[in-house]
Amino acid sequence: MTLCAPDTTSFIRRRQQLMAWMRSLGGGIAVIPTAPERTRNRDNHHSYRHDSDFFYLTGLSEAHAWLVLIAGDKDQSILFCEGKNPEVEIWNGLRWGPEAAASHFGFDRAEDVIELDASLTKLMLGQSRVFTTLSRPAQTGLLSQVQGWITQASQSVRGTRVTPHQWLDISDVLAEMRLIKDAGELSTMRRAAQISAGGHVRAMQAAGPGRHEYELEAELLHEFRRHGAQSVAYDSIVAAGANACILHHRAGNSVMQDGDLVLIDAGCELDGYASDITRTFPANGVFSGPQRALYEIVLAAQYAAAACTSPAHHWNAGHDAAISVLTQGLLDEGLIQGTLEQAIERAAYQPFYMHRTGHWLGMDVHDVGSYRAPPASDQDRPWRMLQAGMVLTIEPGLYVRPSEKVPEAFWNIGIRIEDDAIVTEDGCELITRDVPVDPDEIESLMRV
Ligand code: GLY
Ligand code: MN
Ligand code: MN
Protein backbone atom coordinates (compact mmCIF):
# COMPACT_ATOMS: atom_id res chain seq x y z
CA MET A 1 0.00 0.00 0.00
CA THR A 2 1.53 3.36 -0.99
CA LEU A 3 1.33 5.79 1.90
CA CYS A 4 0.63 9.46 1.67
CA ALA A 5 3.97 11.26 1.78
CA PRO A 6 3.52 14.34 -0.36
CA ASP A 7 6.51 16.24 0.98
CA THR A 8 9.56 14.24 -0.07
CA THR A 9 11.98 17.03 0.94
CA SER A 10 11.83 15.91 4.58
CA PHE A 11 13.17 12.46 3.61
CA ILE A 12 16.05 14.06 1.67
CA ARG A 13 16.84 16.32 4.62
CA ARG A 14 16.91 13.33 7.02
CA ARG A 15 19.29 11.40 4.77
CA GLN A 16 21.57 14.45 4.58
CA GLN A 17 21.51 14.76 8.36
CA LEU A 18 22.43 11.08 8.78
CA MET A 19 25.24 11.36 6.22
CA ALA A 20 26.61 14.47 7.97
CA TRP A 21 26.78 12.43 11.20
CA MET A 22 28.51 9.57 9.34
CA ARG A 23 31.05 12.03 7.94
CA SER A 24 31.72 13.36 11.43
CA LEU A 25 32.89 9.83 12.29
CA GLY A 26 35.13 9.56 9.23
CA GLY A 27 32.51 8.55 6.64
CA GLY A 28 31.58 5.17 5.24
CA ILE A 29 28.66 3.21 3.86
CA ALA A 30 25.26 2.73 5.52
CA VAL A 31 23.07 -0.24 4.70
CA ILE A 32 19.44 -0.01 5.81
CA PRO A 33 16.88 -2.61 4.68
CA THR A 34 13.15 -2.30 5.06
CA ALA A 35 11.20 -5.00 6.94
CA PRO A 36 10.88 -8.50 5.50
CA GLU A 37 7.55 -9.95 4.46
CA ARG A 38 6.25 -12.59 6.86
CA THR A 39 4.31 -15.73 6.04
CA ARG A 40 1.11 -16.12 8.05
CA ASN A 41 0.15 -19.58 6.85
CA ARG A 42 0.99 -21.59 3.74
CA ASP A 43 1.27 -19.03 0.87
CA ASN A 44 -0.58 -16.30 2.74
CA HIS A 45 1.33 -13.30 4.16
CA HIS A 46 0.77 -11.10 7.19
CA SER A 47 -0.28 -7.68 5.97
CA TYR A 48 2.93 -5.86 5.12
CA ARG A 49 4.38 -3.10 7.33
CA HIS A 50 7.60 -1.32 6.31
CA ASP A 51 10.46 -0.79 8.77
CA SER A 52 10.07 2.54 10.57
CA ASP A 53 13.71 3.69 10.21
CA PHE A 54 13.66 2.83 6.51
CA PHE A 55 10.41 4.70 5.93
CA TYR A 56 11.67 7.68 7.96
CA LEU A 57 14.63 8.01 5.59
CA THR A 58 12.95 7.17 2.29
CA GLY A 59 9.15 7.64 2.34
CA LEU A 60 8.89 4.28 0.56
CA SER A 61 6.53 1.66 1.99
CA GLU A 62 7.21 -1.14 -0.51
CA ALA A 63 8.75 -4.46 0.57
CA HIS A 64 12.11 -5.79 -0.71
CA ALA A 65 13.83 -2.41 -0.65
CA TRP A 66 17.18 -1.25 0.71
CA LEU A 67 18.68 2.15 1.30
CA VAL A 68 22.43 2.60 0.86
CA LEU A 69 24.09 5.85 1.88
CA ILE A 70 27.70 6.70 1.13
CA ALA A 71 29.12 9.56 3.15
CA GLY A 72 32.53 10.80 2.08
CA ASP A 73 33.99 13.37 -0.29
CA LYS A 74 30.77 13.13 -2.25
CA ASP A 75 27.60 11.90 -0.54
CA GLN A 76 25.38 9.46 -2.39
CA SER A 77 22.01 7.98 -1.62
CA ILE A 78 21.09 4.84 -3.51
CA LEU A 79 17.81 2.93 -3.41
CA PHE A 80 17.42 -0.72 -4.26
CA CYS A 81 13.81 -1.69 -4.97
CA GLU A 82 11.86 -4.18 -7.04
CA GLY A 83 11.96 -3.62 -10.79
CA LYS A 84 8.83 -3.01 -12.80
CA ASN A 85 7.19 -6.27 -13.84
CA PRO A 86 3.79 -5.95 -15.53
CA GLU A 87 2.96 -9.66 -15.11
CA VAL A 88 3.57 -9.67 -11.37
CA GLU A 89 1.97 -6.24 -10.93
CA ILE A 90 -1.29 -7.63 -12.37
CA TRP A 91 -1.47 -9.86 -9.28
CA ASN A 92 0.16 -7.78 -6.55
CA GLY A 93 -0.33 -4.17 -7.56
CA LEU A 94 1.82 -1.42 -9.01
CA ARG A 95 5.41 -0.87 -7.89
CA TRP A 96 7.41 2.29 -8.15
CA GLY A 97 10.34 0.70 -9.97
CA PRO A 98 13.86 2.16 -9.60
CA GLU A 99 13.55 4.95 -12.16
CA ALA A 100 10.33 6.51 -10.88
CA ALA A 101 11.29 5.95 -7.23
CA ALA A 102 14.64 7.73 -7.71
CA SER A 103 13.06 10.79 -9.24
CA HIS A 104 10.02 10.91 -6.91
CA PHE A 105 11.87 10.35 -3.62
CA GLY A 106 15.04 12.23 -4.61
CA PHE A 107 17.70 9.46 -4.56
CA ASP A 108 20.91 10.04 -6.49
CA ARG A 109 20.16 6.75 -8.21
CA ALA A 110 18.19 3.55 -7.82
CA GLU A 111 18.78 -0.03 -8.92
CA ASP A 112 16.74 -3.18 -9.22
CA VAL A 113 17.05 -5.13 -5.97
CA ILE A 114 18.18 -8.23 -7.91
CA GLU A 115 21.48 -6.35 -8.31
CA LEU A 116 21.88 -5.95 -4.55
CA ASP A 117 24.59 -8.59 -3.92
CA ALA A 118 26.71 -7.63 -6.91
CA SER A 119 26.39 -3.89 -6.30
CA LEU A 120 26.98 -4.00 -2.55
CA THR A 121 30.12 -6.07 -3.04
CA LYS A 122 31.47 -3.30 -5.29
CA LEU A 123 30.22 -0.49 -3.07
CA MET A 124 32.14 -1.91 -0.08
CA LEU A 125 35.43 -1.20 -1.88
CA GLY A 126 37.18 1.94 -0.67
CA GLN A 127 34.99 2.21 2.46
CA SER A 128 36.46 1.80 5.95
CA ARG A 129 33.23 1.76 7.94
CA VAL A 130 29.83 0.10 7.68
CA PHE A 131 26.95 1.82 9.42
CA THR A 132 23.87 -0.25 10.13
CA THR A 133 21.42 -1.31 12.81
CA LEU A 134 23.24 -3.83 14.96
CA SER A 135 20.16 -4.90 16.91
CA ARG A 136 17.43 -5.78 14.45
CA PRO A 137 15.01 -8.36 15.82
CA ALA A 138 13.03 -8.57 12.56
CA GLN A 139 16.14 -9.29 10.47
CA THR A 140 18.66 -11.34 12.39
CA GLY A 141 20.52 -12.29 9.18
CA LEU A 142 21.47 -8.73 8.28
CA LEU A 143 24.94 -8.70 9.78
CA SER A 144 25.98 -11.97 8.13
CA GLN A 145 24.64 -10.65 4.83
CA VAL A 146 26.78 -7.50 5.14
CA GLN A 147 29.71 -9.64 6.24
CA GLY A 148 29.28 -11.70 3.06
CA TRP A 149 29.57 -8.57 0.88
CA ILE A 150 32.67 -7.42 2.75
CA THR A 151 34.29 -10.86 2.43
CA GLN A 152 33.58 -11.02 -1.29
CA ALA A 153 34.83 -7.47 -1.78
CA SER A 154 38.10 -8.08 0.04
CA GLN A 155 38.68 -11.40 -1.77
CA SER A 156 38.12 -9.69 -5.10
CA VAL A 157 40.88 -7.10 -4.55
CA ARG A 158 43.34 -9.21 -2.48
CA GLY A 159 44.54 -6.39 -0.29
CA THR A 160 44.94 -3.78 -3.02
CA ARG A 161 42.01 -1.67 -1.79
CA VAL A 162 40.46 -0.77 1.55
CA THR A 163 37.39 -2.70 2.66
CA PRO A 164 35.35 -2.03 5.81
CA HIS A 165 37.00 -2.92 9.11
CA GLN A 166 34.66 -1.06 11.49
CA TRP A 167 30.97 -1.52 12.29
CA LEU A 168 28.98 1.38 13.65
CA ASP A 169 25.38 1.38 14.87
CA ILE A 170 22.98 4.00 13.54
CA SER A 171 20.14 3.18 15.97
CA ASP A 172 20.83 5.86 18.57
CA VAL A 173 21.35 8.71 16.14
CA LEU A 174 18.19 7.79 14.23
CA ALA A 175 16.27 7.48 17.49
CA GLU A 176 17.37 10.99 18.50
CA MET A 177 16.25 12.33 15.11
CA ARG A 178 12.89 10.53 15.30
CA LEU A 179 12.26 11.74 18.84
CA ILE A 180 11.66 15.34 17.75
CA LYS A 181 8.79 15.37 15.28
CA ASP A 182 8.66 17.90 12.43
CA ALA A 183 5.54 19.82 11.37
CA GLY A 184 4.53 17.20 8.79
CA GLU A 185 4.82 14.38 11.31
CA LEU A 186 2.83 16.31 13.91
CA SER A 187 0.09 16.99 11.43
CA THR A 188 -0.19 13.26 10.58
CA MET A 189 -0.18 12.39 14.27
CA ARG A 190 -2.94 14.91 15.02
CA ARG A 191 -5.07 13.38 12.29
CA ALA A 192 -4.36 9.81 13.51
CA ALA A 193 -5.34 10.93 17.03
CA GLN A 194 -8.56 12.46 15.75
CA ILE A 195 -9.54 9.30 13.85
CA SER A 196 -8.79 7.11 16.88
CA ALA A 197 -10.81 9.38 19.16
CA GLY A 198 -13.75 8.99 16.75
CA GLY A 199 -13.36 5.22 17.01
CA HIS A 200 -13.55 5.37 20.81
CA VAL A 201 -16.68 7.56 20.68
CA ARG A 202 -18.32 5.09 18.31
CA ALA A 203 -17.36 2.09 20.48
CA MET A 204 -18.68 3.78 23.65
CA GLN A 205 -21.97 4.49 21.95
CA ALA A 206 -22.25 0.90 20.72
CA ALA A 207 -21.50 -0.60 24.16
CA GLY A 208 -24.10 -2.08 26.46
CA PRO A 209 -24.80 -5.12 28.60
CA GLY A 210 -25.02 -8.22 26.40
CA ARG A 211 -22.58 -6.93 23.74
CA HIS A 212 -19.31 -8.79 23.14
CA GLU A 213 -15.82 -7.33 23.33
CA TYR A 214 -15.27 -8.24 19.68
CA GLU A 215 -18.29 -6.16 18.64
CA LEU A 216 -16.64 -3.04 20.04
CA GLU A 217 -13.39 -3.98 18.29
CA ALA A 218 -15.37 -4.08 15.03
CA GLU A 219 -16.72 -0.56 15.70
CA LEU A 220 -13.17 0.73 16.23
CA LEU A 221 -11.87 -0.88 13.05
CA HIS A 222 -14.82 0.43 11.07
CA GLU A 223 -14.09 3.99 12.13
CA PHE A 224 -10.30 3.71 11.63
CA ARG A 225 -10.58 2.27 8.14
CA ARG A 226 -13.38 4.46 6.89
CA HIS A 227 -11.21 7.51 7.61
CA GLY A 228 -8.26 6.12 5.67
CA ALA A 229 -6.07 4.72 8.47
CA GLN A 230 -4.20 1.80 6.96
CA SER A 231 -4.06 -0.31 10.12
CA VAL A 232 -4.29 -0.46 13.87
CA ALA A 233 -1.10 0.73 15.60
CA TYR A 234 -1.30 -2.39 17.84
CA ASP A 235 -3.90 -5.08 18.47
CA SER A 236 -6.96 -3.47 20.08
CA ILE A 237 -7.49 -4.10 23.78
CA VAL A 238 -11.19 -4.35 24.65
CA ALA A 239 -11.63 -5.64 28.18
CA ALA A 240 -14.94 -6.07 30.00
CA GLY A 241 -15.22 -6.49 33.77
CA ALA A 242 -12.37 -8.50 35.35
CA ASN A 243 -10.55 -8.57 31.97
CA ALA A 244 -9.74 -4.87 32.47
CA CYS A 245 -7.25 -5.92 35.17
CA ILE A 246 -5.22 -7.77 32.49
CA LEU A 247 -3.17 -4.94 31.03
CA HIS A 248 -3.03 -6.21 27.43
CA HIS A 249 -6.23 -8.24 27.18
CA ARG A 250 -7.01 -8.66 23.46
CA ALA A 251 -10.63 -8.14 22.44
CA GLY A 252 -12.24 -11.55 22.85
CA ASN A 253 -15.56 -13.32 23.30
CA SER A 254 -16.48 -11.99 26.73
CA VAL A 255 -19.90 -10.44 27.13
CA MET A 256 -20.33 -7.10 28.95
CA GLN A 257 -22.42 -7.45 32.07
CA ASP A 258 -24.60 -4.80 33.68
CA GLY A 259 -22.34 -3.18 36.27
CA ASP A 260 -19.04 -3.91 34.45
CA LEU A 261 -16.50 -1.33 33.49
CA VAL A 262 -15.15 -1.64 29.95
CA LEU A 263 -11.58 -0.63 29.15
CA ILE A 264 -10.62 0.04 25.53
CA ASP A 265 -7.00 0.70 24.58
CA ALA A 266 -6.87 1.16 20.83
CA GLY A 267 -5.41 3.43 18.19
CA CYS A 268 -5.00 3.54 14.45
CA GLU A 269 -1.87 3.87 12.36
CA LEU A 270 -2.13 6.54 9.69
CA ASP A 271 0.52 6.99 6.99
CA GLY A 272 3.09 5.28 9.19
CA TYR A 273 2.27 7.08 12.47
CA ALA A 274 0.64 5.60 15.58
CA SER A 275 -1.96 6.85 17.98
CA ASP A 276 -2.68 5.26 21.34
CA ILE A 277 -5.82 6.00 23.39
CA THR A 278 -7.39 4.32 26.42
CA ARG A 279 -10.83 5.07 27.78
CA THR A 280 -12.74 3.29 30.52
CA PHE A 281 -16.52 3.52 30.81
CA PRO A 282 -19.47 1.71 32.42
CA ALA A 283 -21.12 -0.94 30.22
CA ASN A 284 -24.57 0.28 31.30
CA GLY A 285 -23.73 3.96 30.84
CA VAL A 286 -23.59 4.94 34.55
CA PHE A 287 -20.55 4.69 36.85
CA SER A 288 -21.22 3.03 40.21
CA GLY A 289 -20.00 4.84 43.35
CA PRO A 290 -16.78 2.80 43.77
CA GLN A 291 -16.09 2.90 40.01
CA ARG A 292 -16.48 6.68 39.92
CA ALA A 293 -14.32 7.12 43.02
CA LEU A 294 -11.39 5.25 41.48
CA TYR A 295 -12.01 6.81 38.05
CA GLU A 296 -11.70 10.30 39.49
CA ILE A 297 -8.40 9.39 41.15
CA VAL A 298 -6.96 8.16 37.84
CA LEU A 299 -8.24 11.25 36.04
CA ALA A 300 -6.68 13.55 38.65
CA ALA A 301 -3.41 11.60 38.26
CA GLN A 302 -3.55 12.16 34.51
CA TYR A 303 -4.10 15.92 34.95
CA ALA A 304 -1.19 16.03 37.42
CA ALA A 305 1.08 14.23 34.95
CA ALA A 306 -0.02 16.50 32.08
CA ALA A 307 0.82 19.55 34.20
CA CYS A 308 4.39 18.20 34.42
CA THR A 309 4.67 17.64 30.67
CA SER A 310 6.62 20.66 29.43
CA PRO A 311 10.19 21.65 28.57
CA ALA A 312 10.58 22.76 32.20
CA HIS A 313 10.25 19.12 33.33
CA HIS A 314 12.25 15.93 32.94
CA TRP A 315 10.84 12.72 31.51
CA ASN A 316 9.94 11.16 34.85
CA ALA A 317 8.24 14.19 36.42
CA GLY A 318 4.84 13.15 35.04
CA HIS A 319 5.21 9.63 36.43
CA ASP A 320 6.23 10.97 39.85
CA ALA A 321 3.21 13.31 39.87
CA ALA A 322 0.84 10.50 38.87
CA ILE A 323 2.23 8.17 41.55
CA SER A 324 1.67 10.82 44.19
CA VAL A 325 -1.99 11.39 43.23
CA LEU A 326 -2.74 7.66 42.81
CA THR A 327 -1.16 6.82 46.16
CA GLN A 328 -3.08 9.55 47.98
CA GLY A 329 -6.28 8.28 46.34
CA LEU A 330 -5.61 4.69 47.41
CA LEU A 331 -5.01 5.94 50.97
CA ASP A 332 -8.23 7.99 50.94
CA GLU A 333 -10.27 4.98 49.75
CA GLY A 334 -8.69 2.68 52.36
CA LEU A 335 -7.02 0.36 49.83
CA ILE A 336 -3.61 0.98 51.39
CA GLN A 337 -2.48 2.36 54.74
CA GLY A 338 0.18 4.70 56.12
CA THR A 339 1.35 8.20 55.32
CA LEU A 340 1.76 9.39 51.73
CA GLU A 341 5.56 9.55 52.01
CA GLN A 342 5.80 6.05 53.49
CA ALA A 343 3.39 4.58 50.96
CA ILE A 344 5.35 6.06 48.03
CA GLU A 345 8.67 5.02 49.60
CA ARG A 346 7.60 1.38 49.91
CA ALA A 347 5.74 1.44 46.55
CA ALA A 348 2.45 0.47 48.22
CA TYR A 349 0.65 1.49 45.01
CA GLN A 350 2.36 -1.25 43.00
CA PRO A 351 -0.26 -4.04 43.37
CA PHE A 352 -2.73 -1.55 41.84
CA TYR A 353 -0.45 0.37 39.43
CA MET A 354 2.30 -1.73 37.91
CA HIS A 355 3.18 0.13 34.70
CA ARG A 356 4.75 3.44 33.87
CA THR A 357 2.79 6.59 33.09
CA GLY A 358 3.79 6.87 29.44
CA HIS A 359 6.16 6.23 26.57
CA TRP A 360 7.35 8.00 23.45
CA LEU A 361 4.91 7.80 20.56
CA GLY A 362 5.66 8.12 16.85
CA MET A 363 6.10 5.71 13.97
CA ASP A 364 6.15 2.91 16.53
CA VAL A 365 3.59 2.89 19.32
CA HIS A 366 6.37 2.43 21.86
CA ASP A 367 8.60 4.73 19.91
CA VAL A 368 12.38 4.94 19.89
CA GLY A 369 14.41 7.39 21.98
CA SER A 370 16.27 7.27 25.23
CA TYR A 371 14.41 8.30 28.38
CA ARG A 372 17.72 9.27 29.96
CA ALA A 373 19.83 12.30 29.06
CA PRO A 374 21.92 11.66 25.94
CA PRO A 375 24.37 10.43 24.86
CA ALA A 376 23.69 7.05 26.49
CA SER A 377 20.84 5.47 28.39
CA ASP A 378 22.67 4.08 31.41
CA GLN A 379 20.60 3.70 34.56
CA ASP A 380 22.59 6.28 36.47
CA ARG A 381 22.19 9.04 33.91
CA PRO A 382 19.59 11.66 34.80
CA TRP A 383 16.16 11.59 33.16
CA ARG A 384 16.20 13.71 30.00
CA MET A 385 14.42 17.07 29.86
CA LEU A 386 11.35 17.22 27.63
CA GLN A 387 11.61 19.31 24.47
CA ALA A 388 9.06 20.89 22.14
CA GLY A 389 8.20 18.45 19.34
CA MET A 390 8.46 15.30 21.46
CA VAL A 391 5.30 13.19 21.55
CA LEU A 392 4.39 10.91 24.43
CA THR A 393 1.44 9.17 26.03
CA ILE A 394 0.09 9.98 29.49
CA GLU A 395 -1.64 6.88 30.81
CA PRO A 396 -2.09 6.33 34.53
CA GLY A 397 -4.36 3.53 35.74
CA LEU A 398 -5.60 1.53 38.71
CA TYR A 399 -6.33 -2.20 38.63
CA VAL A 400 -7.95 -3.92 41.60
CA ARG A 401 -7.99 -7.72 41.52
CA PRO A 402 -10.01 -9.67 44.09
CA SER A 403 -8.09 -9.88 47.36
CA GLU A 404 -8.94 -10.17 51.04
CA LYS A 405 -6.85 -7.05 51.59
CA VAL A 406 -9.23 -4.74 49.70
CA PRO A 407 -12.95 -4.00 50.12
CA GLU A 408 -15.04 -6.19 47.82
CA ALA A 409 -16.78 -3.15 46.33
CA PHE A 410 -13.55 -2.38 44.41
CA TRP A 411 -12.87 -5.88 43.07
CA ASN A 412 -12.37 -6.26 39.30
CA ILE A 413 -12.29 -2.53 38.67
CA GLY A 414 -9.62 -1.83 36.04
CA ILE A 415 -9.20 1.75 34.86
CA ARG A 416 -6.71 3.38 32.51
CA ILE A 417 -7.00 6.81 30.92
CA GLU A 418 -4.53 7.42 28.10
CA ASP A 419 -4.02 10.47 25.92
CA ASP A 420 -1.33 11.46 23.43
CA ALA A 421 0.55 14.68 24.12
CA ILE A 422 2.74 16.90 21.96
CA VAL A 423 5.27 18.83 24.05
CA THR A 424 5.02 22.54 23.18
CA GLU A 425 7.24 25.52 24.11
CA ASP A 426 5.43 26.05 27.39
CA GLY A 427 3.42 22.90 28.15
CA CYS A 428 1.74 20.20 26.15
CA GLU A 429 -1.16 19.74 23.77
CA LEU A 430 -3.39 16.70 24.30
CA ILE A 431 -4.32 15.64 20.77
CA THR A 432 -6.73 12.81 21.63
CA ARG A 433 -9.38 14.71 23.57
CA ASP A 434 -12.04 14.45 20.86
CA VAL A 435 -13.20 11.54 23.01
CA PRO A 436 -14.17 12.74 26.50
CA VAL A 437 -12.46 11.75 29.75
CA ASP A 438 -14.77 13.53 32.17
CA PRO A 439 -17.08 10.91 33.75
CA ASP A 440 -20.20 13.09 33.38
CA GLU A 441 -19.39 13.72 29.72
CA ILE A 442 -18.87 9.99 29.16
CA GLU A 443 -22.24 9.24 30.74
CA SER A 444 -24.00 11.83 28.58
CA LEU A 445 -22.24 10.56 25.43
CA MET A 446 -23.48 7.05 26.23
CA ARG A 447 -27.05 8.29 26.65
CA VAL A 448 -27.12 9.63 23.06
N1 GLY B 1 -1.34 0.12 23.97
C1 GLY B 1 -0.15 -0.12 24.66
C2 GLY B 1 0.19 1.00 25.52
O1 GLY B 1 -0.67 1.75 25.91
O2 GLY B 1 1.32 1.25 25.80
MN1 MN C 1 0.44 3.58 25.56
MN1 MN D 1 -2.46 2.21 24.92
Short mmCIF file of N, CA and C in Angstrom, two decimals, residues 185-197 226-228 268 270-271 275 431:
data_model
loop_
_atom_site.label_atom_id
_atom_site.label_comp_id
_atom_site.label_asym_id
_atom_site.label_seq_id
_atom_site.Cartn_x
_atom_site.Cartn_y
_atom_site.Cartn_z
N GLU A 185 5.10 15.53 10.44
CA GLU A 185 4.82 14.38 11.31
C GLU A 185 3.73 14.71 12.32
N LEU A 186 3.83 15.92 12.91
CA LEU A 186 2.83 16.31 13.91
C LEU A 186 1.45 16.42 13.29
N SER A 187 1.40 16.87 12.05
CA SER A 187 0.09 16.99 11.43
C SER A 187 -0.51 15.59 11.17
N THR A 188 0.31 14.64 10.76
CA THR A 188 -0.19 13.26 10.58
C THR A 188 -0.62 12.69 11.92
N MET A 189 0.16 12.95 12.95
CA MET A 189 -0.18 12.39 14.27
C MET A 189 -1.46 13.00 14.83
N ARG A 190 -1.68 14.28 14.57
CA ARG A 190 -2.94 14.91 15.02
C ARG A 190 -4.13 14.25 14.33
N ARG A 191 -3.97 13.99 13.05
CA ARG A 191 -5.07 13.38 12.29
C ARG A 191 -5.30 11.93 12.77
N ALA A 192 -4.21 11.20 13.00
CA ALA A 192 -4.36 9.81 13.51
C ALA A 192 -5.08 9.84 14.85
N ALA A 193 -4.73 10.80 15.70
CA ALA A 193 -5.34 10.93 17.03
C ALA A 193 -6.83 11.22 16.91
N GLN A 194 -7.16 12.07 15.96
CA GLN A 194 -8.56 12.46 15.75
C GLN A 194 -9.39 11.25 15.27
N ILE A 195 -8.83 10.49 14.35
CA ILE A 195 -9.54 9.30 13.85
C ILE A 195 -9.74 8.30 14.99
N SER A 196 -8.69 8.08 15.78
CA SER A 196 -8.79 7.11 16.88
C SER A 196 -9.81 7.56 17.91
N ALA A 197 -9.83 8.87 18.19
CA ALA A 197 -10.81 9.38 19.16
C ALA A 197 -12.23 9.11 18.65
N ARG A 226 -12.57 3.61 7.76
CA ARG A 226 -13.38 4.46 6.89
C ARG A 226 -12.80 5.87 6.80
N HIS A 227 -11.88 6.21 7.71
CA HIS A 227 -11.21 7.51 7.61
C HIS A 227 -9.81 7.39 7.00
N GLY A 228 -9.49 6.24 6.44
CA GLY A 228 -8.26 6.12 5.67
C GLY A 228 -7.06 5.60 6.44
N CYS A 268 -5.29 3.88 15.84
CA CYS A 268 -5.00 3.54 14.45
C CYS A 268 -3.58 3.94 14.09
N LEU A 270 -1.82 5.77 10.90
CA LEU A 270 -2.13 6.54 9.69
C LEU A 270 -0.83 6.97 9.02
N ASP A 271 -0.67 6.60 7.77
CA ASP A 271 0.52 6.99 6.99
C ASP A 271 1.81 6.77 7.77
N SER A 275 -1.27 6.15 16.91
CA SER A 275 -1.96 6.85 17.98
C SER A 275 -2.29 5.79 19.02
N ILE A 431 -3.75 15.68 22.13
CA ILE A 431 -4.32 15.64 20.77
C ILE A 431 -5.41 14.58 20.62
#
